[in-house]
Amino acid sequence: MSTIAASPDISGTASALRRLYFVRFVFAIVWALAMFTTASELGPVAVTLLVLYPLFDVAAAVIDARASRTTGSPTLLYVNVAVSLITAVGVGIACASGIPAVLRVWGAWAVVAGLVQLIVGVTRRKMGGQWPMIISGGISVLAGTSFILGASAPDPTLTNAAGYAIPGGIFFLISALRLGRAAKGN
């Protein structure tokens, strides 16, 4: 049985992404659990959590961009940074208007961030471990659309937004596990 050694660039990028994806998994699960406890109203804790999530995405995209410079263009990751920063501000402002406004901003962000994740996953598929990211990006687009539509429901809630983080976190975990082979250089 023969193995094909991955280039040092791919191996290093895969290793960095693997660590990042594990962190993103833990953050998403902890965030979702905390958000579920406050999802019924827009109190200070819920507002803080809603702004924190896209800010965490900013930090993760910056780390991702730095780690993947040698294996491809980080342009889309920088787009994600900008979109997530705008979202953090937008969510903070929308919180003053109520849950429907938050769901609209959150939904728009999920659509755009999902498209970015899907495209980045497709461009990285040779590295391995990217199918979960591609699927997750597609699901994010659908979920974002449902948040926007759900904002018009008679009694909109943030519970779905909290639940949105769980599958995303699981997909990051699966991708991290699948990147193990590329991170080891084979």
Coordinates of N, CA and C in Angstrom, one line a residue:
M1 N 0.9 -1.2 0.0 CA 0.0 0.0 0.0 C 0.9 1.2 0.0
S2 N 0.6 2.1 -0.9 CA 1.4 3.4 -0.9 C 0.6 4.6 -0.5
T3 N 1.3 5.5 0.0 CA 0.6 6.8 0.4 C 1.3 7.9 -0.3
I4 N 0.5 8.9 -0.6 CA 1.0 10.1 -1.3 C 1.2 11.2 -0.3
A5 N 2.4 11.6 -0.1 CA 2.7 12.7 0.9 C 2.1 14.0 0.4
A6 N 1.5 14.7 1.3 CA 1.0 16.0 1.0 C 2.1 17.0 1.1
S7 N 1.9 18.1 0.4 CA 3.0 19.1 0.4 C 3.0 19.7 1.8
P8 N 4.2 20.3 2.2 CA 4.3 20.9 3.5 C 3.2 22.0 3.7
D9 N 3.0 22.7 2.6 CA 2.0 23.8 2.7 C 0.6 23.3 3.1
I10 N 0.2 22.2 2.4 CA -1.1 21.6 2.6 C -1.2 21.0 4.0
S11 N -0.1 20.3 4.4 CA 0.0 19.7 5.7 C -0.1 20.7 6.8
G12 N 0.6 21.8 6.7 CA 0.6 22.9 7.7 C -0.8 23.6 7.7
T13 N -1.4 23.8 6.6 CA -2.7 24.5 6.6 C -3.7 23.5 7.2
A14 N -3.7 22.3 6.8 CA -4.6 21.3 7.3 C -4.5 21.2 8.8
S15 N -3.3 21.2 9.3 CA -3.1 21.1 10.8 C -3.7 22.3 11.5
A16 N -3.4 23.5 10.9 CA -3.9 24.8 11.6 C -5.5 24.8 11.5
L17 N -6.0 24.4 10.3 CA -7.5 24.4 10.2 C -8.1 23.3 11.1
R18 N -7.4 22.2 11.3 CA -7.9 21.2 12.2 C -8.1 21.7 13.6
R19 N -7.1 22.4 14.1 CA -7.1 23.0 15.5 C -8.2 24.1 15.5
L20 N -8.3 24.9 14.5 CA -9.3 25.9 14.4 C -10.7 25.3 14.4
Y21 N -10.9 24.3 13.7 CA -12.2 23.6 13.6 C -12.6 23.0 14.9
F22 N -11.7 22.4 15.6 CA -12.0 21.9 17.0 C -12.5 23.0 17.9
V23 N -11.8 24.1 17.9 CA -12.2 25.3 18.7 C -13.6 25.8 18.3
R24 N -13.8 25.9 17.0 CA -15.1 26.3 16.5 C -16.2 25.4 16.9
F25 N -16.0 24.1 16.9 CA -16.9 23.1 17.4 C -17.3 23.4 18.9
V26 N -16.3 23.5 19.7 CA -16.5 23.8 21.2 C -17.3 25.1 21.3
F27 N -16.8 26.1 20.7 CA -17.5 27.4 20.8 C -19.0 27.3 20.4
A28 N -19.2 26.7 19.3 CA -20.6 26.6 18.8 C -21.5 25.9 19.7
I29 N -21.1 24.8 20.3 CA -21.9 24.0 21.3 C -22.1 24.8 22.5
V30 N -21.1 25.4 23.1 CA -21.2 26.2 24.3 C -22.1 27.4 24.1
W31 N -21.9 28.1 22.9 CA -22.7 29.3 22.6 C -24.2 28.9 22.5
A32 N -24.5 27.8 21.8 CA -25.9 27.3 21.6 C -26.5 27.0 22.9
L33 N -25.8 26.3 23.8 CA -26.4 26.0 25.1 C -26.7 27.3 25.9
A34 N -25.8 28.2 25.8 CA -26.0 29.5 26.5 C -27.2 30.2 25.9
M35 N -27.2 30.2 24.6 CA -28.3 31.0 23.9 C -29.7 30.4 24.1
F36 N -29.7 29.0 24.2 CA -31.0 28.4 24.5 C -31.6 28.8 25.8
T37 N -30.8 29.2 26.7 CA -31.3 29.6 28.1 C -31.8 31.0 28.0
T38 N -31.5 31.8 27.0 CA -32.0 33.2 26.9 C -32.8 33.5 25.7
A39 N -33.1 32.5 24.9 CA -33.7 32.7 23.6 C -35.1 33.3 23.6
S40 N -35.7 33.3 24.7 CA -37.1 33.7 24.8 C -37.3 35.2 24.8
E41 N -36.2 35.9 25.1 CA -36.3 37.4 25.1 C -34.9 38.0 24.7
L42 N -34.9 39.3 24.4 CA -33.7 40.0 24.1 C -33.1 40.7 25.3
G43 N -32.8 40.0 26.3 CA -32.1 40.6 27.4 C -30.7 40.8 27.2
P44 N -30.0 41.4 28.2 CA -28.5 41.7 28.0 C -27.7 40.5 27.6
V45 N -28.0 39.3 28.2 CA -27.2 38.1 27.9 C -27.4 37.7 26.5
A46 N -28.6 37.7 26.0 CA -28.9 37.3 24.7 C -28.3 38.2 23.7
V47 N -28.4 39.5 23.9 CA -27.8 40.5 23.0 C -26.3 40.3 23.0
T48 N -25.7 40.1 24.1 CA -24.2 39.9 24.1 C -23.9 38.6 23.3
L49 N -24.6 37.5 23.5 CA -24.3 36.3 22.8 C -24.5 36.5 21.3
L50 N -25.6 37.2 20.9 CA -25.9 37.4 19.5 C -24.8 38.3 18.8
V51 N -24.2 39.2 19.5 CA -23.1 40.0 18.9 C -21.8 39.2 19.0
L52 N -21.6 38.4 20.0 CA -20.4 37.7 20.2 C -20.2 36.6 19.0
Y53 N -21.3 36.0 18.6 CA -21.1 34.9 17.6 C -20.5 35.4 16.3
P54 N -21.0 36.5 15.7 CA -20.3 37.0 14.5 C -18.9 37.5 14.7
L55 N -18.7 38.0 15.9 CA -17.3 38.5 16.3 C -16.4 37.3 16.4
F56 N -16.8 36.2 16.9 CA -16.0 35.0 17.0 C -15.7 34.5 15.5
D57 N -16.7 34.7 14.7 CA -16.5 34.3 13.3 C -15.5 35.1 12.6
V58 N -15.4 36.4 13.0 CA -14.4 37.3 12.5 C -13.0 36.8 12.9
A59 N -12.8 36.5 14.1 CA -11.5 36.0 14.6 C -11.2 34.7 13.9
A60 N -12.1 33.8 13.8 CA -11.9 32.5 13.1 C -11.5 32.7 11.7
A61 N -12.1 33.6 11.0 CA -11.8 33.9 9.6 C -10.4 34.5 9.4
V62 N -10.0 35.3 10.4 CA -8.7 35.9 10.3 C -7.6 34.8 10.5
I63 N -7.9 33.9 11.5 CA -6.9 32.8 11.7 C -6.9 31.9 10.5
D64 N -8.0 31.6 10.0 CA -8.1 30.8 8.8 C -7.4 31.4 7.6
A65 N -7.6 32.7 7.4 CA -6.9 33.4 6.3 C -5.4 33.3 6.4
R66 N -4.9 33.6 7.7 CA -3.5 33.5 7.9 C -2.9 32.1 7.7
A67 N -3.7 31.1 8.1 CA -3.2 29.7 8.0 C -3.2 29.2 6.6
S68 N -4.1 29.8 5.8 CA -4.2 29.2 4.4 C -3.6 30.1 3.3
R69 N -2.9 31.1 3.7 CA -2.2 31.9 2.6 C -1.4 31.1 1.6
T70 N -0.7 30.1 2.1 CA 0.2 29.4 1.2 C -0.5 28.4 0.3
T71 N -1.8 28.1 0.6 CA -2.5 27.1 -0.2 C -3.6 27.7 -1.1
G72 N -3.8 29.0 -1.0 CA -4.8 29.6 -1.9 C -5.1 31.0 -1.5
S73 N -5.9 31.7 -2.2 CA -6.2 33.1 -1.9 C -7.2 33.2 -0.8
P74 N -6.8 34.1 0.2 CA -7.7 34.3 1.4 C -8.8 35.3 1.1
T75 N -9.0 35.8 -0.1 CA -9.9 36.9 -0.4 C -11.3 36.7 0.2
L76 N -11.8 35.5 -0.1 CA -13.2 35.2 0.4 C -13.3 35.2 1.9
L77 N -12.2 34.8 2.6 CA -12.2 34.9 4.0 C -12.2 36.3 4.5
Y78 N -11.5 37.2 3.8 CA -11.6 38.6 4.2 C -13.0 39.2 3.9
V79 N -13.6 38.7 2.9 CA -15.0 39.1 2.7 C -15.9 38.7 3.9
N80 N -15.6 37.4 4.3 CA -16.3 36.9 5.5 C -16.0 37.8 6.8
V81 N -14.8 38.2 6.9 CA -14.5 39.1 8.0 C -15.3 40.4 8.0
A82 N -15.4 41.0 6.8 CA -16.1 42.2 6.7 C -17.6 42.0 6.9
V83 N -18.2 41.0 6.3 CA -19.6 40.7 6.5 C -19.9 40.4 8.0
S84 N -19.0 39.6 8.6 CA -19.3 39.3 10.0 C -19.2 40.5 10.9
L85 N -18.2 41.4 10.6 CA -18.1 42.7 11.4 C -19.4 43.5 11.2
I86 N -19.8 43.6 10.0 CA -21.1 44.4 9.7 C -22.2 43.7 10.4
T87 N -22.3 42.4 10.5 CA -23.3 41.7 11.1 C -23.3 41.9 12.6
A88 N -22.2 41.9 13.2 CA -22.1 42.2 14.7 C -22.7 43.5 15.0
V89 N -22.4 44.5 14.2 CA -22.9 45.9 14.4 C -24.4 45.9 14.1
G90 N -24.8 45.2 13.0 CA -26.2 45.2 12.6 C -27.1 44.5 13.6
V91 N -26.6 43.4 14.2 CA -27.3 42.6 15.2 C -27.5 43.5 16.4
G92 N -26.4 44.2 16.8 CA -26.5 45.0 18.0 C -27.5 46.1 17.8
I93 N -27.6 46.7 16.6 CA -28.6 47.7 16.4 C -30.0 47.1 16.3
A94 N -30.1 45.9 15.6 CA -31.4 45.3 15.4 C -32.0 44.9 16.8
C95 N -31.2 44.6 17.7 CA -31.7 44.2 19.1 C -32.6 45.2 19.7
A96 N -32.3 46.5 19.3 CA -33.2 47.6 19.9 C -34.6 47.5 19.2
S97 N -34.7 46.9 18.1 CA -36.0 46.8 17.4 C -36.8 45.6 17.6
G98 N -36.1 44.6 18.2 CA -36.9 43.3 18.5 C -36.4 42.1 17.7
I99 N -36.9 41.0 18.1 CA -36.5 39.7 17.6 C -36.7 39.6 16.0
P100 N -37.8 40.1 15.5 CA -37.9 40.0 14.0 C -36.7 40.7 13.3
A101 N -36.3 41.8 13.7 CA -35.2 42.6 13.1 C -33.9 41.8 13.3
V102 N -33.7 41.2 14.4 CA -32.5 40.3 14.7 C -32.5 39.2 13.7
L103 N -33.6 38.5 13.6 CA -33.7 37.3 12.7 C -33.4 37.7 11.2
R104 N -33.8 38.9 10.8 CA -33.5 39.3 9.4 C -32.0 39.5 9.2
V105 N -31.4 40.2 10.2 CA -30.0 40.4 10.1 C -29.2 39.1 10.2
W106 N -29.6 38.3 11.2 CA -28.9 37.0 11.4 C -29.1 36.1 10.1
G107 N -30.3 36.1 9.5 CA -30.6 35.4 8.4 C -29.8 35.8 7.2
A108 N -29.7 37.1 7.0 CA -28.9 37.6 5.8 C -27.4 37.2 6.0
W109 N -26.9 37.3 7.3 CA -25.5 36.9 7.5 C -25.3 35.4 7.3
A110 N -26.3 34.6 7.7 CA -26.2 33.1 7.5 C -26.1 32.8 6.0
V111 N -26.9 33.5 5.2 CA -26.9 33.3 3.8 C -25.5 33.6 3.2
V112 N -25.0 34.8 3.4 CA -23.8 35.2 2.9 C -22.6 34.4 3.4
A113 N -22.6 34.2 4.7 CA -21.5 33.4 5.3 C -21.5 32.0 4.8
G114 N -22.7 31.5 4.6 CA -22.9 30.1 4.1 C -22.3 30.0 2.7
L115 N -22.6 31.0 1.8 CA -22.1 31.0 0.5 C -20.6 31.0 0.5
V116 N -20.0 31.9 1.3 CA -18.6 32.0 1.4 C -18.0 30.6 1.9
Q117 N -18.6 30.0 2.9 CA -18.1 28.7 3.4 C -18.2 27.7 2.3
L118 N -19.3 27.6 1.6 CA -19.4 26.7 0.5 C -18.4 26.8 -0.6
I119 N -18.1 28.0 -1.0 CA -17.2 28.3 -2.1 C -15.7 28.0 -1.6
V120 N -15.4 28.4 -0.4 CA -14.1 28.1 0.2 C -13.9 26.6 0.3
G121 N -14.9 25.9 0.8 CA -14.8 24.4 0.9 C -14.6 23.8 -0.5
V122 N -15.3 24.3 -1.5 CA -15.1 23.7 -2.8 C -13.6 23.9 -3.3
T123 N -13.1 25.2 -3.1 CA -11.7 25.4 -3.5 C -10.7 24.6 -2.7
R124 N -11.0 24.2 -1.5 CA -10.1 23.4 -0.7 C -10.3 21.9 -0.8
R125 N -11.2 21.4 -1.6 CA -11.6 20.0 -1.5 C -10.4 19.1 -1.7
K126 N -9.4 19.5 -2.5 CA -8.2 18.6 -2.7 C -7.5 18.3 -1.4
M127 N -7.6 19.3 -0.4 CA -6.9 19.1 0.9 C -7.6 18.0 1.7
G128 N -8.8 17.7 1.4 CA -9.6 16.7 2.2 C -10.3 17.4 3.4
G129 N -11.3 16.7 3.9 CA -12.1 17.2 5.0 C -13.0 18.3 4.7
Q130 N -13.2 18.6 3.5 CA -14.0 19.8 3.2 C -15.5 19.6 2.8
W131 N -15.8 18.3 2.6 CA -17.2 18.0 2.3 C -18.2 18.5 3.4
P132 N -17.8 18.3 4.7 CA -18.7 18.8 5.7 C -18.8 20.3 5.7
M133 N -17.8 21.0 5.3 CA -17.8 22.5 5.2 C -18.7 22.9 4.0
I134 N -18.6 22.1 2.9 CA -19.5 22.4 1.7 C -20.9 22.2 2.1
I135 N -21.2 21.1 2.7 CA -22.6 20.8 3.1 C -23.1 21.8 4.1
S136 N -22.3 22.2 5.1 CA -22.6 23.1 6.1 C -22.9 24.5 5.5
G137 N -22.1 24.9 4.5 CA -22.4 26.2 3.8 C -23.7 26.2 3.2
G138 N -24.1 25.1 2.5 CA -25.4 25.0 1.8 C -26.5 25.0 2.8
I139 N -26.3 24.3 3.9 CA -27.4 24.3 5.0 C -27.5 25.7 5.6
S140 N -26.4 26.4 5.7 CA -26.4 27.8 6.3 C -27.2 28.7 5.4
V141 N -27.1 28.6 4.1 CA -27.9 29.4 3.1 C -29.4 29.1 3.4
L142 N -29.8 27.9 3.5 CA -31.2 27.5 3.7 C -31.7 28.0 5.1
A143 N -30.8 27.8 6.1 CA -31.2 28.3 7.4 C -31.4 29.8 7.5
G144 N -30.5 30.5 6.8 CA -30.6 31.9 6.8 C -31.9 32.4 6.1
T145 N -32.2 31.7 5.1 CA -33.5 32.0 4.4 C -34.7 31.8 5.3
S146 N -34.6 30.7 6.1 CA -35.7 30.4 7.0 C -35.8 31.4 8.2
F147 N -34.6 31.9 8.6 CA -34.6 33.0 9.6 C -35.3 34.2 9.1
I148 N -35.0 34.6 7.9 CA -35.6 35.8 7.3 C -37.1 35.6 7.2
L149 N -37.5 34.4 6.7 CA -39.0 34.1 6.6 C -39.6 34.0 8.0
G150 N -38.9 33.4 8.9 CA -39.5 33.3 10.3 C -39.6 34.6 11.0
A151 N -38.9 35.6 10.6 CA -39.1 36.9 11.2 C -40.5 37.4 11.1
S152 N -41.2 37.0 10.1 CA -42.6 37.4 9.9 C -43.6 36.6 10.6
A153 N -43.2 35.5 11.3 CA -44.1 34.6 12.0 C -44.8 35.4 13.1
P154 N -46.0 34.9 13.5 CA -46.7 35.7 14.6 C -46.0 35.9 15.9
D155 N -45.2 34.9 16.3 CA -44.4 35.0 17.5 C -43.0 34.5 17.3
P156 N -42.2 35.3 16.6 CA -40.8 34.8 16.3 C -40.0 34.6 17.5
T157 N -39.1 33.7 17.4 CA -38.2 33.3 18.5 C -36.8 33.2 18.1
L158 N -35.9 33.3 19.0 CA -34.4 33.1 18.7 C -34.0 31.7 18.9
T159 N -34.9 30.8 19.2 CA -34.5 29.4 19.4 C -33.9 28.8 18.2
N160 N -34.4 29.0 17.0 CA -33.8 28.5 15.8 C -32.4 29.0 15.6
A161 N -32.2 30.3 15.9 CA -30.9 30.8 15.8 C -29.9 30.1 16.7
A162 N -30.4 29.8 17.9 CA -29.5 29.1 18.8 C -29.2 27.7 18.3
G163 N -30.3 27.0 17.7 CA -30.1 25.7 17.2 C -29.2 25.7 15.9
Y164 N -29.1 26.8 15.2 CA -28.3 26.9 14.0 C -26.9 26.6 14.3
A165 N -26.4 26.9 15.5 CA -25.0 26.7 15.8 C -24.6 25.3 16.0
I166 N -25.5 24.5 16.4 CA -25.2 23.1 16.7 C -24.8 22.3 15.5
P167 N -25.6 22.2 14.4 CA -25.2 21.5 13.3 C -23.9 22.1 12.7
G168 N -23.7 23.4 12.7 CA -22.5 24.0 12.2 C -21.3 23.5 13.0
G169 N -21.5 23.5 14.3 CA -20.4 22.9 15.2 C -20.1 21.5 14.9
I170 N -21.1 20.7 14.7 CA -20.9 19.3 14.4 C -20.1 19.1 13.0
F171 N -20.5 19.9 12.1 CA -19.8 19.9 10.8 C -18.3 20.3 10.9
F172 N -18.1 21.2 11.8 CA -16.7 21.6 12.1 C -15.9 20.5 12.7
L173 N -16.6 19.8 13.6 CA -15.9 18.6 14.3 C -15.6 17.5 13.2
I174 N -16.6 17.2 12.4 CA -16.4 16.2 11.4 C -15.3 16.6 10.4
S175 N -15.2 17.8 10.0 CA -14.2 18.3 9.1 C -12.8 18.2 9.8
A176 N -12.8 18.6 11.1 CA -11.5 18.5 11.8 C -11.0 17.1 11.9
L177 N -11.9 16.2 12.1 CA -11.5 14.8 12.2 C -11.0 14.3 10.8
R178 N -11.7 14.7 9.8 CA -11.3 14.3 8.4 C -10.0 14.9 8.0
L179 N -9.7 16.1 8.5 CA -8.4 16.8 8.1 C -7.2 16.1 8.8
G180 N -7.4 15.2 9.7 CA -6.3 14.6 10.4 C -5.3 13.9 9.5
R181 N -5.7 13.3 8.4 CA -4.8 12.6 7.5 C -4.0 13.7 6.7
A182 N -4.6 14.7 6.3 CA -3.9 15.8 5.6 C -2.9 16.5 6.5
A183 N -3.3 16.6 7.8 CA -2.4 17.3 8.7 C -1.2 16.5 9.0
K184 N -1.3 15.2 8.9 CA -0.1 14.3 9.1 C 0.8 14.2 7.9
G185 N 0.3 14.8 6.8 CA 1.1 14.8 5.6 C 0.9 13.6 4.7
N186 N -0.2 12.8 4.9 CA -0.4 11.7 4.0 C -1.8 11.5 3.6

